[in-house]
mmCIF file of C-alpha atoms and ligand atoms in Angstrom:
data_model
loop_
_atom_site.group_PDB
_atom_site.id
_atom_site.type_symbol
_atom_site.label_atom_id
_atom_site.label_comp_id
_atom_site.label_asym_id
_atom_site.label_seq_id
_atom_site.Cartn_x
_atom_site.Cartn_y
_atom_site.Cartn_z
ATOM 1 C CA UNK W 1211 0.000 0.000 0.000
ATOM 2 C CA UNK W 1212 1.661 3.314 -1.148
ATOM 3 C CA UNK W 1213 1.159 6.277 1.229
ATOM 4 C CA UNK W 1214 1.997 6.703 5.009
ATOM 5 C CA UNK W 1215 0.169 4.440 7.548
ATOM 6 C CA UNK W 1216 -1.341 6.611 10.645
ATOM 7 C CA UNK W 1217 -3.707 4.869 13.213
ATOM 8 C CA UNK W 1218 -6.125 6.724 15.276
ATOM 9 C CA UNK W 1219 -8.010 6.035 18.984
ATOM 10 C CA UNK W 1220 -10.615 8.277 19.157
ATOM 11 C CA UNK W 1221 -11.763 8.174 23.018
ATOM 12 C CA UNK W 1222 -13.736 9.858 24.308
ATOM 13 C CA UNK W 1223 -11.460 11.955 26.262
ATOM 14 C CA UNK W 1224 -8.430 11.239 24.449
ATOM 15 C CA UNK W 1225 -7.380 11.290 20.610
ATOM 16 C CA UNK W 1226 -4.103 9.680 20.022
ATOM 17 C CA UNK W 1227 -2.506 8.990 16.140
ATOM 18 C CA UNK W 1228 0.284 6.860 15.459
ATOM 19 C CA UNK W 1229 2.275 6.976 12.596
ATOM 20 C CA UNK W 1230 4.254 4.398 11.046
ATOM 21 C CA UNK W 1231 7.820 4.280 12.162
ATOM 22 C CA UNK W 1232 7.639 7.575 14.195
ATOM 23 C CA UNK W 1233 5.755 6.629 16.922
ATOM 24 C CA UNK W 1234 2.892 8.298 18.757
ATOM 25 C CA UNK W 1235 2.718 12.034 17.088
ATOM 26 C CA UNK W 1236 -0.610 13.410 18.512
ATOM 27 C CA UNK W 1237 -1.782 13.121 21.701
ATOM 28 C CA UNK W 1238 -4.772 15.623 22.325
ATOM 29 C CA UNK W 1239 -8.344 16.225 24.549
ATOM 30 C CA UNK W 1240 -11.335 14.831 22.798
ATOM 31 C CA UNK W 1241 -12.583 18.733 21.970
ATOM 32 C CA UNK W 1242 -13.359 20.852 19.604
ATOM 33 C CA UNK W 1243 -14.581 24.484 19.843
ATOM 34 C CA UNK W 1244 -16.120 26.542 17.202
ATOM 35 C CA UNK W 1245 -18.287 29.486 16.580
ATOM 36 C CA UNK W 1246 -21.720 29.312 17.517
ATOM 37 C CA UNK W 1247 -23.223 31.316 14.857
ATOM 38 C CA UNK W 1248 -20.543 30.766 11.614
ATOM 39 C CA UNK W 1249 -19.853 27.292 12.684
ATOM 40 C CA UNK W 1250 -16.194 27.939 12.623
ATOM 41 C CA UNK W 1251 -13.707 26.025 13.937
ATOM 42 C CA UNK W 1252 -11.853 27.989 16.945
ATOM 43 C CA UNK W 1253 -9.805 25.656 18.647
ATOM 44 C CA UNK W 1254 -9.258 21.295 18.378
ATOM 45 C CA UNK W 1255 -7.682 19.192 21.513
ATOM 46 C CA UNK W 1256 -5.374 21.022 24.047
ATOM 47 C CA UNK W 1257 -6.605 24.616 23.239
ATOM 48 C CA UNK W 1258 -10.443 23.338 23.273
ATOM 49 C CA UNK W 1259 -10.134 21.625 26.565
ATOM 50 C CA UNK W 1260 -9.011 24.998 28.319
ATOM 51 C CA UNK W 1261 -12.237 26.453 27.207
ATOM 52 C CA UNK W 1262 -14.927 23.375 29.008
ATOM 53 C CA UNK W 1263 -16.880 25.356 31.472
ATOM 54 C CA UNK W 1264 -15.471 28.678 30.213
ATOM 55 C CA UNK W 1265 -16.484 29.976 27.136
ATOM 56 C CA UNK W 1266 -19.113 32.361 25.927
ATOM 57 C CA UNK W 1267 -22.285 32.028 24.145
ATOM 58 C CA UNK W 1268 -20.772 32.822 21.151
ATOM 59 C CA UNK W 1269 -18.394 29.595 21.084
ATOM 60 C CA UNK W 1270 -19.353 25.987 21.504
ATOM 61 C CA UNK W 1271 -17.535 23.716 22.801
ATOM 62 C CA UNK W 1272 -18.160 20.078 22.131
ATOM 63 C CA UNK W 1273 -16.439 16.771 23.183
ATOM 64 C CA UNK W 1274 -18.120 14.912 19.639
ATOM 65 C CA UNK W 1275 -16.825 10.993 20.594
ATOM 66 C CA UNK W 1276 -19.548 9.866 23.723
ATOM 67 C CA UNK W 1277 -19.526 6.810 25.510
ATOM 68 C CA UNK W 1278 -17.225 5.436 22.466
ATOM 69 C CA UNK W 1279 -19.072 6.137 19.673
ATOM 70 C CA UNK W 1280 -19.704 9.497 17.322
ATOM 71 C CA UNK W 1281 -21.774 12.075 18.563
ATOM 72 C CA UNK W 1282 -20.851 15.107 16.579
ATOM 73 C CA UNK W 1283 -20.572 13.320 12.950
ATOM 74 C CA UNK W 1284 -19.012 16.908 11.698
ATOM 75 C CA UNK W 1285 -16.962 18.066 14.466
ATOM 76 C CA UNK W 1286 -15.113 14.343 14.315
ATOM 77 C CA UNK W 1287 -15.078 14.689 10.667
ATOM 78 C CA UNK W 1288 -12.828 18.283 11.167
ATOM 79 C CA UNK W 1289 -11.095 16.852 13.835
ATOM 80 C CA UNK W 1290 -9.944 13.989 11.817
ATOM 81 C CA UNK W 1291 -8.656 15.984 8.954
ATOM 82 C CA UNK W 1292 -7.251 18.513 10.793
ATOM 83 C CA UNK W 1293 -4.771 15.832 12.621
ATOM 84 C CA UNK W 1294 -4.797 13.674 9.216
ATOM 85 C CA UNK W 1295 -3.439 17.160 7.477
ATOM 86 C CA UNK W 1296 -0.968 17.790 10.429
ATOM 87 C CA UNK W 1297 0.578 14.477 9.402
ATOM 88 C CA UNK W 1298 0.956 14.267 6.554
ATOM 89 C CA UNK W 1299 1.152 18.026 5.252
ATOM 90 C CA UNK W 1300 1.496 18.010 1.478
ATOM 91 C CA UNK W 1301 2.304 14.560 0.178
ATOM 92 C CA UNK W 1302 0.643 13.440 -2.946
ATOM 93 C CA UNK W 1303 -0.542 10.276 -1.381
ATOM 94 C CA UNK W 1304 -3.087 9.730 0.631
ATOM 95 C CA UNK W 1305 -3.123 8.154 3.579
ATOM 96 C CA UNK W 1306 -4.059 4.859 4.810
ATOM 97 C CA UNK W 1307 -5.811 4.824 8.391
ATOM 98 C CA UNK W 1308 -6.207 2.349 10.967
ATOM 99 C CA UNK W 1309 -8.972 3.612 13.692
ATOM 100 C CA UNK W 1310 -10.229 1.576 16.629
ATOM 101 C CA UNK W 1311 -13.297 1.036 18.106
ATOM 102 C CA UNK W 1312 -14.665 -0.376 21.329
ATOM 103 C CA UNK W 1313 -15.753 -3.679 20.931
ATOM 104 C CA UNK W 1314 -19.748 -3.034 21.229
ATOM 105 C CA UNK W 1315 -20.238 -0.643 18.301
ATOM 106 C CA UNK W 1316 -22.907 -1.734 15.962
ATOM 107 C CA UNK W 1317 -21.925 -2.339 11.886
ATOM 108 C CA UNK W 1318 -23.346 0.642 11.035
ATOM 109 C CA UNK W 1319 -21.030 2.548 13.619
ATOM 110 C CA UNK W 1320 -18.247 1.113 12.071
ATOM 111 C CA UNK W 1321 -19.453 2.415 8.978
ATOM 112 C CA UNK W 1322 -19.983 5.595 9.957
ATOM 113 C CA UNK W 1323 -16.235 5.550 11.138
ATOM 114 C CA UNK W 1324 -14.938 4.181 7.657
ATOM 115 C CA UNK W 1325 -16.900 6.928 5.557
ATOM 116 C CA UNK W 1326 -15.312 9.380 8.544
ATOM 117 C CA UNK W 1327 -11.825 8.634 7.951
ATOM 118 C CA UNK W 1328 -12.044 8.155 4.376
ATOM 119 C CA UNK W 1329 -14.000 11.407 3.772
ATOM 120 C CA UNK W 1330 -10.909 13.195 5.986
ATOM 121 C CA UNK W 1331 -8.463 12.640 3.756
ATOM 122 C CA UNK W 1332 -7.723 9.107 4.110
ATOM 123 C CA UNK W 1333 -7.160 7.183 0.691
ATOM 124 C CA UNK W 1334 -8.191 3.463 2.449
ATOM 125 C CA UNK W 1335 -9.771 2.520 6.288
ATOM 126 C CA UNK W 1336 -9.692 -0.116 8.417
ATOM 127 C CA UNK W 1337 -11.564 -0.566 11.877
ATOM 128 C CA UNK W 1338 -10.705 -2.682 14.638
ATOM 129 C CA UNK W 1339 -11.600 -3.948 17.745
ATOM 130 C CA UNK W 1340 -10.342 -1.693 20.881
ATOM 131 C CA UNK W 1341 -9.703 -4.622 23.048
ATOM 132 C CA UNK W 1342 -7.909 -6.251 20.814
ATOM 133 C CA UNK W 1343 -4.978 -3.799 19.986
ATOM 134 C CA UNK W 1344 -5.686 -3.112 23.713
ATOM 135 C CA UNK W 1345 -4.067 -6.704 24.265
ATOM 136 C CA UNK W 1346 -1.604 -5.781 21.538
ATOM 137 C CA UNK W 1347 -0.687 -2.526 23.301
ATOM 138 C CA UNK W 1348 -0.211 -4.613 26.771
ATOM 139 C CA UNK W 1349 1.702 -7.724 24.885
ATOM 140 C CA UNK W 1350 -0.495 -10.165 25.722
ATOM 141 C CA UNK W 1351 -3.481 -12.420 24.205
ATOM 142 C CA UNK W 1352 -1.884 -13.894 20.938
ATOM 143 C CA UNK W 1353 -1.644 -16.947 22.045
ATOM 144 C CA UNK W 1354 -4.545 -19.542 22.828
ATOM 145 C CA UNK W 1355 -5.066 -18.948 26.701
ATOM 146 C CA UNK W 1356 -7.760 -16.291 27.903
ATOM 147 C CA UNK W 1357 -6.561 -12.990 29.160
ATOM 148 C CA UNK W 1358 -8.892 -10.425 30.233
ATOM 149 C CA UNK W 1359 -8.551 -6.903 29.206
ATOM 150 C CA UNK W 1360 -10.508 -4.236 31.139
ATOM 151 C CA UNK W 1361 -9.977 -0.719 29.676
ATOM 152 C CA UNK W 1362 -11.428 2.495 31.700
ATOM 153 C CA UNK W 1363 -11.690 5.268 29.315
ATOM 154 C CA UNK W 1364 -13.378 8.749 30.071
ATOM 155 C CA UNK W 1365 -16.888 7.701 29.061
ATOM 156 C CA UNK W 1366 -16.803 3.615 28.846
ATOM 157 C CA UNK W 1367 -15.258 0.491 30.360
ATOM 158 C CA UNK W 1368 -14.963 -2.203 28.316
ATOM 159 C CA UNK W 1369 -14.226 -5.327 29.122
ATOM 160 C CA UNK W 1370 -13.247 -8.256 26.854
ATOM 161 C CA UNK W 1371 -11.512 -11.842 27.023
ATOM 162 C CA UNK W 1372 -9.169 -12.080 24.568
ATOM 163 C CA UNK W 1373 -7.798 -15.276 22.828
ATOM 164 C CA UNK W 1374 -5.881 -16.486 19.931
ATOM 165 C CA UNK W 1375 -5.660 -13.051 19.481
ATOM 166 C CA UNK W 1376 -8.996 -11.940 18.587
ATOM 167 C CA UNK W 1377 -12.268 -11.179 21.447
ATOM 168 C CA UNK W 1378 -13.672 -14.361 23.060
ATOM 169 C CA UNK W 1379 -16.521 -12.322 24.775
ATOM 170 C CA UNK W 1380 -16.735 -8.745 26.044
ATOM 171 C CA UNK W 1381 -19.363 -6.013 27.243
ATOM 172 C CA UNK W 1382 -19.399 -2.245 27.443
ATOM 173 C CA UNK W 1383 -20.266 -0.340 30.751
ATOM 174 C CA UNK W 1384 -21.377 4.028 30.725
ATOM 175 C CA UNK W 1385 -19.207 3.712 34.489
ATOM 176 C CA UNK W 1386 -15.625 5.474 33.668
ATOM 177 C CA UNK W 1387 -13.416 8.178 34.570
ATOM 178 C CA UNK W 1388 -16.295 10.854 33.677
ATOM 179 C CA UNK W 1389 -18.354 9.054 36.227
ATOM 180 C CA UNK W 1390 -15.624 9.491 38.603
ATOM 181 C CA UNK W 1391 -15.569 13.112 38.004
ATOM 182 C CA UNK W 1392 -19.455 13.431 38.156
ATOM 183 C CA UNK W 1393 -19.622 11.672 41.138
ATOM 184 C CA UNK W 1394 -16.773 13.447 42.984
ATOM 185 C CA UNK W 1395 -19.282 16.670 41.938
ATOM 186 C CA UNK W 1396 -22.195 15.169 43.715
ATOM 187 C CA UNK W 1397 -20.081 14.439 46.730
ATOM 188 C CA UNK W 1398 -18.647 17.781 46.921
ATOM 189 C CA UNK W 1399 -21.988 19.276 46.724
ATOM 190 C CA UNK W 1400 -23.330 17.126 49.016
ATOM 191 C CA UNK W 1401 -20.650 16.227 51.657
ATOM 192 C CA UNK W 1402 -18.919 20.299 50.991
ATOM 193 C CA UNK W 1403 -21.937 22.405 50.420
ATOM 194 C CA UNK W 1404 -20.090 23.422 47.017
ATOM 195 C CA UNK W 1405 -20.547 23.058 43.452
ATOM 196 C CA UNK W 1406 -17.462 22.212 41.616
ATOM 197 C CA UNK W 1407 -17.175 21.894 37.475
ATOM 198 C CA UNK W 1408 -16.235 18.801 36.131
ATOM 199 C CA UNK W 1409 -13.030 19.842 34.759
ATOM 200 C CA UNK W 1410 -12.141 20.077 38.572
ATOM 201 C CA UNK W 1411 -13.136 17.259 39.649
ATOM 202 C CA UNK W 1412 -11.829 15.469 37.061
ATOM 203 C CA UNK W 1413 -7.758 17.384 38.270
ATOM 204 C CA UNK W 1414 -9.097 16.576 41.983
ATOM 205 C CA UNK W 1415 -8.706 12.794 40.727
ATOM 206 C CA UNK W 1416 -6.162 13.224 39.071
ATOM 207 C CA UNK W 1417 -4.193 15.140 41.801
ATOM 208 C CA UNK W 1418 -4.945 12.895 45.257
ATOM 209 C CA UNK W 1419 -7.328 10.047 43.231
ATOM 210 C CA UNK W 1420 -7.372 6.644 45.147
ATOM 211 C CA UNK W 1421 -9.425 3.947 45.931
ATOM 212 C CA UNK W 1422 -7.467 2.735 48.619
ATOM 213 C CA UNK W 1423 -6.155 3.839 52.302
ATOM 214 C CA UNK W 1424 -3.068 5.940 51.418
ATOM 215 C CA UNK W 1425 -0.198 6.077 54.004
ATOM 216 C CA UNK W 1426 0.055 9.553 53.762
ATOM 217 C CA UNK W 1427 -3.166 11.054 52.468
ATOM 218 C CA UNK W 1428 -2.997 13.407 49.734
ATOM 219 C CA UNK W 1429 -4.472 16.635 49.618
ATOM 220 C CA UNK W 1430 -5.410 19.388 47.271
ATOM 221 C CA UNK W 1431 -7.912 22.438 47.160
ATOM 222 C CA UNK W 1432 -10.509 23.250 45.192
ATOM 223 C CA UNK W 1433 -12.282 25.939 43.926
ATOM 224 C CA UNK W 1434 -15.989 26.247 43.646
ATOM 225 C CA UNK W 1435 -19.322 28.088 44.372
ATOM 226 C CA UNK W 1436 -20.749 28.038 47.635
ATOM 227 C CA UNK W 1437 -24.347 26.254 47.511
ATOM 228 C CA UNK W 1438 -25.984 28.683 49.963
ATOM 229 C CA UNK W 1439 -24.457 32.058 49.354
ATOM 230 C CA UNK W 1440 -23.511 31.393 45.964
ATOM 231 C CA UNK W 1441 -20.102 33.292 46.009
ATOM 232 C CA UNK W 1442 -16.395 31.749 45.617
ATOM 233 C CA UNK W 1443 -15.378 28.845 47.977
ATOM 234 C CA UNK W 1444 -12.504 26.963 48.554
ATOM 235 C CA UNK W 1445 -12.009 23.558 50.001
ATOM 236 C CA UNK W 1446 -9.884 20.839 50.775
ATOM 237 C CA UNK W 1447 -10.577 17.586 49.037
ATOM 238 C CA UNK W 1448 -8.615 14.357 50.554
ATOM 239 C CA UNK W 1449 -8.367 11.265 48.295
ATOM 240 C CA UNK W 1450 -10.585 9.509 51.711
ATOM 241 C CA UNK W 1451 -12.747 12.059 50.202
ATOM 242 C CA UNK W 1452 -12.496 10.844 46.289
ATOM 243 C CA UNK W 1453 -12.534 7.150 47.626
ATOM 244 C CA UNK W 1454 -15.980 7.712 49.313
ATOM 245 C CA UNK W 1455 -17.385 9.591 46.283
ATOM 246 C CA UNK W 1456 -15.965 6.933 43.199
ATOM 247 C CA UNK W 1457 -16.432 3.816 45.660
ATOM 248 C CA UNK W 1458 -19.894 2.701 44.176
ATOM 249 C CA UNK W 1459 -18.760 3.449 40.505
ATOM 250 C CA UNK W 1460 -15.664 1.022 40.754
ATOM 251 C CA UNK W 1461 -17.917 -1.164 42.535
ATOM 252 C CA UNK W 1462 -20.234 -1.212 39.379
ATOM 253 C CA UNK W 1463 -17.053 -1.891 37.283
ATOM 254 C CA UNK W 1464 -16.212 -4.916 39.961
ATOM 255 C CA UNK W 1465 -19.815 -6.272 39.461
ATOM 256 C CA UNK W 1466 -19.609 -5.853 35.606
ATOM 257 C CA UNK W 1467 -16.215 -8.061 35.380
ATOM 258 C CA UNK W 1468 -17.352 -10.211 37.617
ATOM 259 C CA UNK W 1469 -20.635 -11.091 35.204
ATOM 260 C CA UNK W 1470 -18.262 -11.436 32.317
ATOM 261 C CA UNK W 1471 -15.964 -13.547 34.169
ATOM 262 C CA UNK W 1472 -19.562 -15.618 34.764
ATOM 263 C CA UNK W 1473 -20.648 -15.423 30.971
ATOM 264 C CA UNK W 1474 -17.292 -17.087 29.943
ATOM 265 C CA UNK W 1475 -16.432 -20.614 28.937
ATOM 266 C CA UNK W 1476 -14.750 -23.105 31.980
ATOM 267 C CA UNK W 1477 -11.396 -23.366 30.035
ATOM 268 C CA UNK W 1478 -10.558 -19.334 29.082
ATOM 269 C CA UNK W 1479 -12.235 -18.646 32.920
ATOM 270 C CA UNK W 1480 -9.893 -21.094 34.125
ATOM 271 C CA UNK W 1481 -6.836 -19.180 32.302
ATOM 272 C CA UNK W 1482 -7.735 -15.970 33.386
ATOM 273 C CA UNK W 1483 -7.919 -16.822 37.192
ATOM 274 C CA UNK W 1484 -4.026 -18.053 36.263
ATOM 275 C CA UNK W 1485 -3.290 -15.086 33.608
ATOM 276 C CA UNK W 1486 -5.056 -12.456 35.654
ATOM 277 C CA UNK W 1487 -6.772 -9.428 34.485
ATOM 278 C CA UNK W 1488 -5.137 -6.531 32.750
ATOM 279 C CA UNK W 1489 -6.291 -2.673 33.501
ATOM 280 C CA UNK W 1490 -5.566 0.005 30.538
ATOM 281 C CA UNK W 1491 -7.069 3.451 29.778
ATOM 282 C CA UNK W 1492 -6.967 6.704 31.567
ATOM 283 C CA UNK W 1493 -8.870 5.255 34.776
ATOM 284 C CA UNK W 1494 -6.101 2.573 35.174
ATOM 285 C CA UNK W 1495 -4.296 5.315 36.818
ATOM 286 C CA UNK W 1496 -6.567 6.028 40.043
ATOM 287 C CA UNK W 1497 -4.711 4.982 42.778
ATOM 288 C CA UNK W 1498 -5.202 1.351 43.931
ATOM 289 C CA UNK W 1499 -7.744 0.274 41.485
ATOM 290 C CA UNK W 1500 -6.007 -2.633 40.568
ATOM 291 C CA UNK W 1501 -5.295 -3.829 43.970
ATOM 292 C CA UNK W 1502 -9.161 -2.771 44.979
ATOM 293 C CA UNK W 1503 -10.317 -4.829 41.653
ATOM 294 C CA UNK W 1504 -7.829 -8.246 42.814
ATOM 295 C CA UNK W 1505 -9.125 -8.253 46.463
ATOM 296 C CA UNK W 1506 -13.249 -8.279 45.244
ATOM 297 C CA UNK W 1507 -13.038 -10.707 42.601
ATOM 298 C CA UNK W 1508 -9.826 -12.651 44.179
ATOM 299 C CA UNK W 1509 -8.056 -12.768 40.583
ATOM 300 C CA UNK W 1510 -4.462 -11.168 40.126
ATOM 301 C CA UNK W 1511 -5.245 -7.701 38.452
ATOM 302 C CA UNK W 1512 -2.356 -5.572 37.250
ATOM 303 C CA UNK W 1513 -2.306 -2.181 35.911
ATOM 304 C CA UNK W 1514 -0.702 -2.355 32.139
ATOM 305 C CA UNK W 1515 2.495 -0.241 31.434
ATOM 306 C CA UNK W 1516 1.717 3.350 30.021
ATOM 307 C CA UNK W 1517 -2.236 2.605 30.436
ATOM 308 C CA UNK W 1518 -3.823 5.545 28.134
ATOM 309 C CA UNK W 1519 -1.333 4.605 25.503
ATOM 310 C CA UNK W 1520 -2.302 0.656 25.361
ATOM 311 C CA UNK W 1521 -4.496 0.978 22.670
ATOM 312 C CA UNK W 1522 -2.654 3.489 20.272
ATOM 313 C CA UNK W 1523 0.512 1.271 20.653
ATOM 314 C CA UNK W 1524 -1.605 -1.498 19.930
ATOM 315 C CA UNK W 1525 -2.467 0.088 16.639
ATOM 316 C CA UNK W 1526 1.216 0.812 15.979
ATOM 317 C CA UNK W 1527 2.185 -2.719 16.249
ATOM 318 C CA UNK W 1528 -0.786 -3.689 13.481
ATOM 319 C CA UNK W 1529 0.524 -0.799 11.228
ATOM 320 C CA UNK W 1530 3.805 -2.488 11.178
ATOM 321 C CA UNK W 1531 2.277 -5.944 11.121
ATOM 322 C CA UNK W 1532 -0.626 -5.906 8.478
ATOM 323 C CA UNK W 1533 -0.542 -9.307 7.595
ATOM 324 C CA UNK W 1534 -1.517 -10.382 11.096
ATOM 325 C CA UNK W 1535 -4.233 -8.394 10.517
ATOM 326 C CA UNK W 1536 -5.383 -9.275 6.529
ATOM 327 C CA UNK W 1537 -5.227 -12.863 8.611
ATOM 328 C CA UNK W 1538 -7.954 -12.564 10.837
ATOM 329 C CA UNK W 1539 -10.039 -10.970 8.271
ATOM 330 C CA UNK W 1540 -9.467 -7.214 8.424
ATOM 331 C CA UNK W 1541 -9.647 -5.152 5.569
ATOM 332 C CA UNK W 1542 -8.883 -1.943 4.323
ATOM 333 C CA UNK W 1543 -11.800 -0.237 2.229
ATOM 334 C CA UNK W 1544 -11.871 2.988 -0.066
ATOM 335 C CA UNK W 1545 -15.120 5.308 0.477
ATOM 336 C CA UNK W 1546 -15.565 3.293 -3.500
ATOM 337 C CA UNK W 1547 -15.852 0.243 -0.904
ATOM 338 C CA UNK W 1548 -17.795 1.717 1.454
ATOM 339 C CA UNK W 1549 -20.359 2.978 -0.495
ATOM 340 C CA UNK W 1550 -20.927 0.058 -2.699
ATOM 341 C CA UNK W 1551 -21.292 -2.134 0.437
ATOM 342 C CA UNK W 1552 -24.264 0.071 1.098
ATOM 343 C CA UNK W 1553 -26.305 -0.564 -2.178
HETATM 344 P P1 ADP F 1143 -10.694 7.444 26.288
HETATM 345 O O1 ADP F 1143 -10.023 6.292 25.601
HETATM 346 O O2 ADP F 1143 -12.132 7.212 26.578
HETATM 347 O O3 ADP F 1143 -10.433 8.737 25.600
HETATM 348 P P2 ADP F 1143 -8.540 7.466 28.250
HETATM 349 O O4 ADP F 1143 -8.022 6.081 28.231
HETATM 350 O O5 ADP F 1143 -7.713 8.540 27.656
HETATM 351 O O6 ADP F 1143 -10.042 7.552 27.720
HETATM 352 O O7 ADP F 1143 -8.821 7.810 29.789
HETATM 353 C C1 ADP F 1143 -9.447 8.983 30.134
HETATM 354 C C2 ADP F 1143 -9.932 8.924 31.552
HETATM 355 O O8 ADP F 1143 -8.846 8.613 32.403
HETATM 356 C C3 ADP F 1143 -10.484 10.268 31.977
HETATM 357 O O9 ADP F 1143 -11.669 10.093 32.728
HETATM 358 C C4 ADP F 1143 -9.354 10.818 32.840
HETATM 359 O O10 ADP F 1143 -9.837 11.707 33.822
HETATM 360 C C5 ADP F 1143 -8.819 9.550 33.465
HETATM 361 N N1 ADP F 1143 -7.463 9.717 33.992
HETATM 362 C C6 ADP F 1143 -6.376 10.154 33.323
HETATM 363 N N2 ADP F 1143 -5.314 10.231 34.154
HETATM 364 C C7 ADP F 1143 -5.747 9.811 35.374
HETATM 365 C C8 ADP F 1143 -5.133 9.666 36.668
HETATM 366 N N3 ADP F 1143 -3.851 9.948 36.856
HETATM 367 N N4 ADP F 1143 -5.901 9.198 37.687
HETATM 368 C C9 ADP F 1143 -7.192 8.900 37.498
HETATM 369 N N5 ADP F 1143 -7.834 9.029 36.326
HETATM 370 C C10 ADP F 1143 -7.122 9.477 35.268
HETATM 371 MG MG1 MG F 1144 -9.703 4.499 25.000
#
């Protein structure tokens, strides 16, 4: 295939590209701002985020992947050939684009993908299975034995068993890292008497995060409106604070991998309690999570290497290795393709 080979994971908090041979180039926030009344693009990833909770009538600001699949059909479709054009600047050819997707989305949501990247300035597209180059990402799963993968992105977990390298079984839970944030809201409203955006709770996490008794517990302040008086208020958030506000949402999580772990076959359950379980994404990285995860279900859990970076390396390692991929029945399609398919 002529033309450079860039893969994409489009989270919903995080957009990450790969490009063949140089590594991970972008690494950006899931937003995009643009003009309210012109529709004009004022700001994609870094720049965007800064304006969550801040900006004007005049601008929206929109995070356009939800919950893992494509909200904003246009603002993805900018987004995509904005980063596409950052890449590859002015070479004559095209593209060709890997992107993945979580494991649950429906045919026509890969579609809708394909005909994305290929209408962005990719010449060919190929979609694959987020748990998979998840797996890939973590080095494990190629081989026959079961491995379970549970990645906590901003607006999904999704948890899969992987095999032979392809997905045994897996499910899709709306519990993640925004829940976190949401629910570290509600407690500060409730348990502070102040209301704190989302963009702070989400550094509150972030900052003294943990779902476990810390040695030394971490501390950090945050800024908010008072509920009665309505003016500026600052308070101290512990992470005993953010373990009492995210405690049912992991729990959820625990419950969900623990129905999986029910739903799966007596030989791949039997490799997992002997493999263990494997946390990626973003919400990998809240303190104690794995250990909190091992001691409910009683099954080794480990946090992977470089968590929010599993997938997109994942993707890296199928850009270099497309054969592996043209094996198990993956292939690249033209918006020609595409659009055929559909008569
Ligand atoms: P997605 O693939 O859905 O874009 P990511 O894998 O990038 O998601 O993970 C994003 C989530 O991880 C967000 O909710 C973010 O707040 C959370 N996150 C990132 N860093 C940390 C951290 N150090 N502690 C806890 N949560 C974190
Ligand atoms: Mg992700």
């Amino acid at each position: 295939m002529i033309g450079t080979k860039i893969g994409f994971d489009l989270g919903t908090s995080t957009v990450l590209a790969y490009v063949e041979g140089k590594g991970i180039k972008i690494k950006e926030p899931s937003v995009i701002a643009y003009d309210t009344f012109t529709q004009k693009t004022k700001a994609i990833g870094a720049e965007a985020y800064k304006m969550i909770g801040r900006s004007p009538d005049s601008l929206t600001v929109v995070q356009p992947i939800r919950n893992g699949t494509v909200y904003d059909y246009d603002a993805v479709q900018i987004m995509l050939a904005y980063y596409i054009q950052k890449i590859c600047g002015s070479q004559i050819f095209k593209p060709n684009v890997i992107v993945s997707v979580p494991s649950q989305v429906s045919e026509l949501d890969k579609r809708t993908i394909l005909d994305l990247a290929t209408t962005s300035g990719a010449a060919r597209a190929c979609v694959i299975e987020e748990p998979l180059v998840a797996a890939r990402g973590a080095n494990i799963g190629k081989e026959f034995r079961g491995t379970m993968i549970v990645d906590i992105g901003g607006g999904t977990t999704d948890i899969a068993v992987i095999t032979g390298g392809l997905v045994a079984l897996s499910a899709s839970i709306k519990v993640a890292g925004n829940s976190f944030d949401e629910s570290i809201c509600r407690f500060a409203r409730y348990e502070k008497n102040i209301e704190i955006g989302l963009v702070t709770a989400e550094k509150v996490k972030k900052d003294v995060g943990a779902v476990k008794s810390l040695d030394a517990e971490l501390a950090v302040r945050a800024v908010g409106k008072d509920i009665t008086t309505k003016m500026p208020k600052t308070v101290e958030i512990t992470s005993n604070d953010v373990f009492e506000a995210v405690k049912a949402d992991v729990d959820s999580i625990v419950e969900n991998i623990r129905l999986v772990l029910q739903e799966t076959p007596p030989e791949l359950n039997a490799d997992i309690s002997v493999n263990g379980i494997v946390l990626t994404g973003g919400g990998a990285l809240l303190r104690g999570i794995d250990e909190y995860v091992e001691n409910k279900l009683g099954i080794r859990t480990c946090c992977a290497e470089n968590p929010v970076d599993c997938v997109i390396n994942g993707i890296g390692y199928y850009l270099k290795n497309m054969d592996e991929l043209e094996q198990n029945g993956y292939v690249f399609k033209t918006y020609q393709d595409i659009n055929d398919f559909e008569e």
